[in-house]
Coordinates of C-alpha atoms in Angstrom, one line a residue:
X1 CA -105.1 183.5 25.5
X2 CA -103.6 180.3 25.7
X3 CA -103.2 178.2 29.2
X4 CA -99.8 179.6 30.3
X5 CA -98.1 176.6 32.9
X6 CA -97.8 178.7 35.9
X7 CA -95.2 178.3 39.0
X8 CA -95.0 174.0 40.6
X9 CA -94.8 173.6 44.6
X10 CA -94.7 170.4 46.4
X11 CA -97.2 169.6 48.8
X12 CA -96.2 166.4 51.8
X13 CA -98.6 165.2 53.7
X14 CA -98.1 164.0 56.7
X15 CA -101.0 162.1 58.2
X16 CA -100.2 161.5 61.8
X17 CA -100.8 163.5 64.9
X18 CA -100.9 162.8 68.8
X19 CA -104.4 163.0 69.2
X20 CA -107.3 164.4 66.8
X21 CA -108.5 168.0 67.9
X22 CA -112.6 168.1 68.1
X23 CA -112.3 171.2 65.4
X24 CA -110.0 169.5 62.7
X25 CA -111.5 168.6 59.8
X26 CA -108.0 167.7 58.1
X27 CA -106.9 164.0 57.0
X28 CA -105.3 163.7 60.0
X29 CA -104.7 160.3 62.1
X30 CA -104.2 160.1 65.9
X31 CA -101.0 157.8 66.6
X32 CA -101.9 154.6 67.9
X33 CA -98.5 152.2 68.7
X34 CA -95.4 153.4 66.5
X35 CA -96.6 154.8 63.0
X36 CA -94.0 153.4 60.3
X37 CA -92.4 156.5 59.3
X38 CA -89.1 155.4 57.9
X39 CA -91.5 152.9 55.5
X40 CA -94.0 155.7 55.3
X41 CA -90.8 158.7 53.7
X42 CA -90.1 155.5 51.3
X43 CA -93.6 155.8 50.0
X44 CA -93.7 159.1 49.6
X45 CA -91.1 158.9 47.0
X46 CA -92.5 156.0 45.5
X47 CA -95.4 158.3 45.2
X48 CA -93.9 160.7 43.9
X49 CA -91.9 159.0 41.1
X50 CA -95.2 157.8 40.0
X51 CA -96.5 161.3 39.5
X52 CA -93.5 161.6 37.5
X53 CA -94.4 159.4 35.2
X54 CA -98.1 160.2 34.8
X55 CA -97.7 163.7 34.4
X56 CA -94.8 163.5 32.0
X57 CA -94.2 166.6 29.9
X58 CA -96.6 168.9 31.8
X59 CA -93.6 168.8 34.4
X60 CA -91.0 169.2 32.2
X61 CA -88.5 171.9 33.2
X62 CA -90.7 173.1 35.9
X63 CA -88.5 174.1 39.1
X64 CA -90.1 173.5 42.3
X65 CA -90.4 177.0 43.9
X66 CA -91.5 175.9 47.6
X67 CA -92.0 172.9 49.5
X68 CA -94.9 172.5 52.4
X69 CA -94.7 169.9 54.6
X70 CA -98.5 169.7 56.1
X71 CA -100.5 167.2 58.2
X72 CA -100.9 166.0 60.8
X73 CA -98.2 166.7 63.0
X74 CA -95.0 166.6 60.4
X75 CA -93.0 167.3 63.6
X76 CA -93.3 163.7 64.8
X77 CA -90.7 162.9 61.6
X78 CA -87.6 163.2 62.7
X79 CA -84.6 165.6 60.6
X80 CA -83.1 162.3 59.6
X81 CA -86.3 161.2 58.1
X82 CA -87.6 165.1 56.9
X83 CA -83.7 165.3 55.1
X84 CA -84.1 162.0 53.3
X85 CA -87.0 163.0 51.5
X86 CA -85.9 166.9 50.9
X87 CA -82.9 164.7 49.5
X88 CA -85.0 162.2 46.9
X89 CA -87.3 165.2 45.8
X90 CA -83.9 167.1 44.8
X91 CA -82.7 164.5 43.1
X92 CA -85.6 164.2 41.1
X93 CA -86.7 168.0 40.7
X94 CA -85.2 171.1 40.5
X95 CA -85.5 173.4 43.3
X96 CA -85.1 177.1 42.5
X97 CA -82.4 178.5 44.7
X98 CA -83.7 179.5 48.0
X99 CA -86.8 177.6 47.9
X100 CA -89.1 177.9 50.9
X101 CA -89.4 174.6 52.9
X102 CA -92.0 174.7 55.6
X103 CA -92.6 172.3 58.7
X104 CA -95.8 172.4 60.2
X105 CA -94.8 171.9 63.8
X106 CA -97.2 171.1 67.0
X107 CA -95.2 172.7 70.2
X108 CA -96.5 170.0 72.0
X109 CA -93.7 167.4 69.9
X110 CA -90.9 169.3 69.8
X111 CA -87.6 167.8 71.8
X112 CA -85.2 170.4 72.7
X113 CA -82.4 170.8 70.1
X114 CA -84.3 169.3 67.0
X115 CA -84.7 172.4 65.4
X116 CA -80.5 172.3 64.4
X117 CA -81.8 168.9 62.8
X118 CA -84.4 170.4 60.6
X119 CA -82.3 173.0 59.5
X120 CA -79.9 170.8 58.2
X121 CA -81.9 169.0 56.9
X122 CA -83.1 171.9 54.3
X123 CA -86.7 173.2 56.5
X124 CA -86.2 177.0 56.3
X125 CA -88.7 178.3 57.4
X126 CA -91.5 177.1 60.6
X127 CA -95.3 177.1 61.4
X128 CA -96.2 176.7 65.0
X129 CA -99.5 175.4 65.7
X130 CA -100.4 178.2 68.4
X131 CA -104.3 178.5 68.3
X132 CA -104.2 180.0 72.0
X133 CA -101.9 181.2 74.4
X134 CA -104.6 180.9 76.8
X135 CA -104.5 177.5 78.6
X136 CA -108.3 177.4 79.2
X137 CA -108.9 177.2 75.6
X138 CA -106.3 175.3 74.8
X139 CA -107.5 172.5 77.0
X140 CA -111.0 173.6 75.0
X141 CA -109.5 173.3 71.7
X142 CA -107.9 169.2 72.4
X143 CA -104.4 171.0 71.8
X144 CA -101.8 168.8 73.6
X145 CA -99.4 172.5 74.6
X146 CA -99.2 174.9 76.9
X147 CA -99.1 178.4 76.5
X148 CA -95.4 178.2 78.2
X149 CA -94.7 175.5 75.9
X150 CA -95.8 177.4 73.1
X151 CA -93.8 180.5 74.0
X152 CA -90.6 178.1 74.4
X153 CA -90.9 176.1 71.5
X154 CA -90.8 179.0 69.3
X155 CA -87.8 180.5 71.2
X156 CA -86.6 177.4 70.6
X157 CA -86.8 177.6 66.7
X158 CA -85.3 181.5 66.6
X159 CA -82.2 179.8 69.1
X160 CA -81.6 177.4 66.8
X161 CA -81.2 179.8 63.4
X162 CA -84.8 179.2 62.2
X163 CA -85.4 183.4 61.2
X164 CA -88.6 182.4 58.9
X165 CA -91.6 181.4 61.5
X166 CA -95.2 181.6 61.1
X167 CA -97.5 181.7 64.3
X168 CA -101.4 180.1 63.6
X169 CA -103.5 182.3 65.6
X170 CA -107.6 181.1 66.1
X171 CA -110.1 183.7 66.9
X172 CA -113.4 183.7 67.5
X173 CA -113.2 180.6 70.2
X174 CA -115.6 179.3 72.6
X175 CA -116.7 181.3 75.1
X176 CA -113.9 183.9 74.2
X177 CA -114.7 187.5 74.8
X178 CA -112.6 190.7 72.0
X179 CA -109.7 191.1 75.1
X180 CA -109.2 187.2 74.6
X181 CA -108.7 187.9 71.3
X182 CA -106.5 191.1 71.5
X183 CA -104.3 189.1 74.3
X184 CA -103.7 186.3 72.2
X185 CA -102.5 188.6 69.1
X186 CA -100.2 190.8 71.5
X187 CA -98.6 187.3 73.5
X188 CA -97.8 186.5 69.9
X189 CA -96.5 189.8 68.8
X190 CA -94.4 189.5 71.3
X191 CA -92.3 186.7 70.1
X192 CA -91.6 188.4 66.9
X193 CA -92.5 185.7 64.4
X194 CA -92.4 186.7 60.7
X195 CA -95.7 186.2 60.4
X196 CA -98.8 185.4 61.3
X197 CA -102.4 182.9 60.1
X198 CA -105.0 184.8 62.0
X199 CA -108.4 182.9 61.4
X200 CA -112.0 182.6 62.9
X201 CA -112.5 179.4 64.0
X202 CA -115.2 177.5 62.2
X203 CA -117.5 174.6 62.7
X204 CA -116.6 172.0 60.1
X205 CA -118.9 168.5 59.2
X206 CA -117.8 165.4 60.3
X207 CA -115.7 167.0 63.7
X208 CA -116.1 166.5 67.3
X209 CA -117.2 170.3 67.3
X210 CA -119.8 169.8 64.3
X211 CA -121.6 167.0 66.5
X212 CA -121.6 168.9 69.8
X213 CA -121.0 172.2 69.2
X214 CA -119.6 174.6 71.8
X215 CA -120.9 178.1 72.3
X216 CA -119.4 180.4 70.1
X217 CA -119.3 184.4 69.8
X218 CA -122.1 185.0 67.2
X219 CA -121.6 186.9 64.1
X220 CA -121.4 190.4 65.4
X221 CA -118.7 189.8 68.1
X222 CA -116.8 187.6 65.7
X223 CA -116.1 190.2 63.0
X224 CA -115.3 192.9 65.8
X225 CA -112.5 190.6 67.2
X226 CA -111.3 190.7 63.5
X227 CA -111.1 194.4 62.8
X228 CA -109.5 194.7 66.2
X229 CA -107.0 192.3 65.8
X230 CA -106.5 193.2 62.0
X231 CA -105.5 196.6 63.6
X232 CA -103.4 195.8 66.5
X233 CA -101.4 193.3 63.9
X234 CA -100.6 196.6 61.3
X235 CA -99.6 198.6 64.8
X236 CA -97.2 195.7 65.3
X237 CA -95.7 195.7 61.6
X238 CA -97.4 192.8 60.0
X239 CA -98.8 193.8 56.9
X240 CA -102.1 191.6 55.8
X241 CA -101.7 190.2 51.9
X242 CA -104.7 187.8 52.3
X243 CA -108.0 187.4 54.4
X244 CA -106.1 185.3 57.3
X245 CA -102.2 186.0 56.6
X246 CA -100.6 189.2 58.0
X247 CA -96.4 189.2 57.3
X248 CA -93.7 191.2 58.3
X249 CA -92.4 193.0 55.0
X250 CA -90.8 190.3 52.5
X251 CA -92.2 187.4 54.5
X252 CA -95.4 186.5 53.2
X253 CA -95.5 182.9 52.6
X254 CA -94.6 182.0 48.7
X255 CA -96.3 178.9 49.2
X256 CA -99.7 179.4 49.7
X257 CA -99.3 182.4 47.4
X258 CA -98.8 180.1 44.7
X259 CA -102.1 178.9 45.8
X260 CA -104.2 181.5 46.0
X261 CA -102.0 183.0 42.3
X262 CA -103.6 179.8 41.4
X263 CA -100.6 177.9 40.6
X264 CA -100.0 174.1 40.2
X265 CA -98.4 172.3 43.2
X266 CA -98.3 168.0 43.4
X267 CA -99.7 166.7 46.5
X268 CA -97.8 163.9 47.5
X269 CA -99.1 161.7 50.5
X270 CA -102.3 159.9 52.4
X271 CA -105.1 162.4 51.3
X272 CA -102.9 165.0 49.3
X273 CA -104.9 167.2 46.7
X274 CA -102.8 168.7 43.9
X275 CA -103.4 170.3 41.1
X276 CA -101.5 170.6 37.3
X277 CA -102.0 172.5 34.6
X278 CA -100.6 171.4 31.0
X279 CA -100.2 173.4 28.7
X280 CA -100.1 171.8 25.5
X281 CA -103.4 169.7 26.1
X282 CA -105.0 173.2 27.9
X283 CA -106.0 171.3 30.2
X284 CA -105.9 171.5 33.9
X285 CA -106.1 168.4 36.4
X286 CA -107.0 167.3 40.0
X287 CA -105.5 164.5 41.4
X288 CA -105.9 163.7 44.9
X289 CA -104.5 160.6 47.0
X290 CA -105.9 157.8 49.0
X291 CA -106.7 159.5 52.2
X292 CA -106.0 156.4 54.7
X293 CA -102.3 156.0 55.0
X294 CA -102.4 152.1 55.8
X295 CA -104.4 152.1 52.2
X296 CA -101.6 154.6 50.5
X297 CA -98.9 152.5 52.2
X298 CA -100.2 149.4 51.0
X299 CA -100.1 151.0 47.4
X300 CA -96.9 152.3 47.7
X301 CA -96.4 154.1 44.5
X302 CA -98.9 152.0 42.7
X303 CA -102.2 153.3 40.7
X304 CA -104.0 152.2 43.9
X305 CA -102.7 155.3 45.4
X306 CA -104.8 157.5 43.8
X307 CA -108.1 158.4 45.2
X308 CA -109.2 160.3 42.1
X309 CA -108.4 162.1 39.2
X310 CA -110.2 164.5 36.7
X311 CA -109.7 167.6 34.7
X312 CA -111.3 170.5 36.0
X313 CA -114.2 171.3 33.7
X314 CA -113.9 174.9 31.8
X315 CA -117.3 176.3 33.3
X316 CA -116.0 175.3 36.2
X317 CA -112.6 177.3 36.0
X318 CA -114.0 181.2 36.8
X319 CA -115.6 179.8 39.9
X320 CA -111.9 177.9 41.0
X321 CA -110.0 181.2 39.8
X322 CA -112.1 183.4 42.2
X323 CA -112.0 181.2 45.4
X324 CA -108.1 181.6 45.4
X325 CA -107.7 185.3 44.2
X326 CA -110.7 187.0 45.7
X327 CA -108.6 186.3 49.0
X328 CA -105.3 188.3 48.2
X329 CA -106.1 191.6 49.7
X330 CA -104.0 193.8 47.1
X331 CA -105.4 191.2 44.2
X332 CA -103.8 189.8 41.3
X333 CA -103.4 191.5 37.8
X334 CA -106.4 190.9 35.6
X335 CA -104.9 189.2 32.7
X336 CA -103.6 186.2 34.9
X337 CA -106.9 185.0 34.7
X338 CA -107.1 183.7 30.9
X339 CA -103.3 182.9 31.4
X340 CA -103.8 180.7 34.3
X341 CA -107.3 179.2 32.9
X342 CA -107.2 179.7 28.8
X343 CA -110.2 180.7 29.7
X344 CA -111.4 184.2 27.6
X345 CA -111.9 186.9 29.8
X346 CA -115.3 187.5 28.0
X347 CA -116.7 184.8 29.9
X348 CA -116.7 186.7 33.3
X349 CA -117.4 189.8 32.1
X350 CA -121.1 189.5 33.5
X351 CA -120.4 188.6 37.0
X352 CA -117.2 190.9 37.1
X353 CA -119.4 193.9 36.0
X354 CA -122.5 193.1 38.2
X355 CA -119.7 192.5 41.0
X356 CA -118.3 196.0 40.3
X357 CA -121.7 197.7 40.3
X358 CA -122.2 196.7 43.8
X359 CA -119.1 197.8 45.3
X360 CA -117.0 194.5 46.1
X361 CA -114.5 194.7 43.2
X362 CA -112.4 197.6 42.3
X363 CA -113.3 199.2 38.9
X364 CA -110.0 198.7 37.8
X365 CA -109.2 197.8 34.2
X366 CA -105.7 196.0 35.2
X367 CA -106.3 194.4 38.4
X368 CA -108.7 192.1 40.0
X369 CA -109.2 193.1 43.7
X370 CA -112.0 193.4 46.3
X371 CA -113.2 196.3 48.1
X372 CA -113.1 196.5 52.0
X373 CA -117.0 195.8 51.2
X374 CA -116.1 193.0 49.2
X375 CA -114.0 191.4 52.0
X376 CA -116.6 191.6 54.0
X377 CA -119.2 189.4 51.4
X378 CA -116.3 187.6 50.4
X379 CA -118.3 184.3 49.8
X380 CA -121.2 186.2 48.0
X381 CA -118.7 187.9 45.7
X382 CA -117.1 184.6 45.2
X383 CA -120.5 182.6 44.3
X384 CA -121.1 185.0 41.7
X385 CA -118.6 183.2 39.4
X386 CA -120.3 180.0 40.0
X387 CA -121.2 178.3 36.9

């Protein structure tokens, strides 16, 4: 089958935050004096009018069906500035009606009343950097919020018209015990967000928590505060689509769905990844930026942005299918794979048949999903697709 051009999303990065927390591993800057944000937006589309031009016909007539806005701390933009780039992009794609536009927001930069701003300026839909909403750990964590704050700040959002909100949840914490755990799920629950990124915290290289690390619930306790919480979230209505995203019914995020459906998206900003797929060469290409964003300023738009670029290699492909789809719970159907690749199906049969014999995938002829057992040996299942 040939390489089908699947759905296009637009990924902003934003590169600045108050202050780095010891876990992140993210390309993420901690403000020092006043960032240049209106010259940094400017950039952005410089950037983006660039990727224009390189990508050319692979783009053509591609609609943009959701727009993240990542970091960093977008919230330290203001609406003017948020609304002037939602603007350019429009005016230089098409966005499908009723496109999703997320704002990563830290409740610790809010100001009261912004909220109207974002709206306006075309942000639908809101994810609240929430880890904790117990202060202990979030003094633990390096967050800059309060567990009030929190609670407000998302009030805030709802007041304001904002219906679309996701809460990131963090599990698994230092020192933290399963009624932590439960507590921090139910305080969330509570404020009725349409959904919810529940996920273990992890020790990543090159963090504040990699170098000194902080005692953390082993293995055992770890996965017991999952099933727990998995469960009290399905009591609560929230439906779980992927391993760390639970949604209220017709809420799921279409953003990092087009992810994990292992769609194309173009990563504009310091450090942005995407990834694009063309049809008529079969190819399909990385391109990520300069991750420093006095470097990607100082390119502004120019081939100097670019921190590299490469096709994927085709033994390569199964491995980069499986790392995205494995994680939808309900899978995807089985014949996306050559569409989405051009890569035969022939050439997985091996590892999808050894999979199957030992319980992680579904023996189904039509879709490609995981077992509950699989789930659990996600990364085994996953490595068995490695070239």
């Amino acid at each position: 089958m040939p390489l089908i051009a699947p759905p296009l999303s637009l990924y902003v990065h934003m590169p600045w935050c108050v202050k780095k927390c010891p876990y992140c591993d993210f390309n993420s800057h901690g403000v020092r004096g006043a960032p240049p944000y209106a010259q940094y937006v400017d950039t952005l589309l410089a950037d983006l009018d660039a990727d224009l031009r390189d990508f050319g016909s692979a783009l053509q007539d591609r609609p943009i069906i959701s727009v993240f806005f990542g970091g960093g701390t977008p919230s330290l933009f203001t609406p003017e500035l948020i609304g002037r780039f939602l603007d350019g992009a429009r005016s230089r794609l098409r966005f499908i009606d009723h496109c999703e536009v997320t704002l990563e927001t830290n409740p610790g930069t809010v100001e009261h009343g912004r909220f109207d701003g974002y709206l306006a300026a075309g942000v639908n839909r809101i994810s609240f950097g929430i880890q904790s909403f117990d202060d202990a750990k979030l003094k633990r964590l390096g967050r800059i919020h309060s567990s009030q704050e929190a609670e407000a700040a998302v009030k805030s959002a709802q007041d304001a018209g904002l219906g679309n909100i996701n809460l990131d949840l963090m599990y698994a914490l230092p020192e933290q015990a399963l009624p932590g755990a439960l507590d921090d799920v139910d305080r969330a629950v509570a404020l009725r967000p349409t959904h919810i990124s529940h996920y273990q915290l992890t020790l990543e290289p090159n963090t504040v928590f990699a170098a000194h690390p902080p005692p953390l619930p082993d293995d055992d306790a770890a996965w017991a505060m999952q099933e727990a919480c998995e469960t009290r979230l399905a009591a609560a209505g929230y439906t779980q689509y992927e391993v760390s995203a639970y949604a209220q019914p017709d809420r799921r995020c279409e953003h990092n769905l087009n992810y994990w459906r292992f769609g194309d998206y173009l990563g504009i900003g310091a450090g942005a990844h995407g990834k694009i797929s063309d049809a008529a060469s079969g190819e399909i290409w990385r391109r990520w930026k300069t991750r420093h964003p006095n470097a990607y300023l100082e390119a502004a738009g120019q081939p100097a942005r670019i921190g590299g670029h490469s096709a994927v290699p085709v033994d390569e492909l199964p491995f980069e299918y499986m790392l995205n789809a494995l994680r939808l719970i309900h899978g995807v159907p089985l014949d996306d794979f050559a569409a989405r690749t051009g890569v035969p199906m022939a050439c997985i049969a091996s590892p999808l048949e050894a999979s199957r014999q030992k319980g992680w995938l579904e023996n189904d002829p039509h879709c490609l999903r995981t077992t509950p057992l699989g789930q659990r040996f996600l990364n085994d299942v996953i490595g068995g697709f490695l070239a």
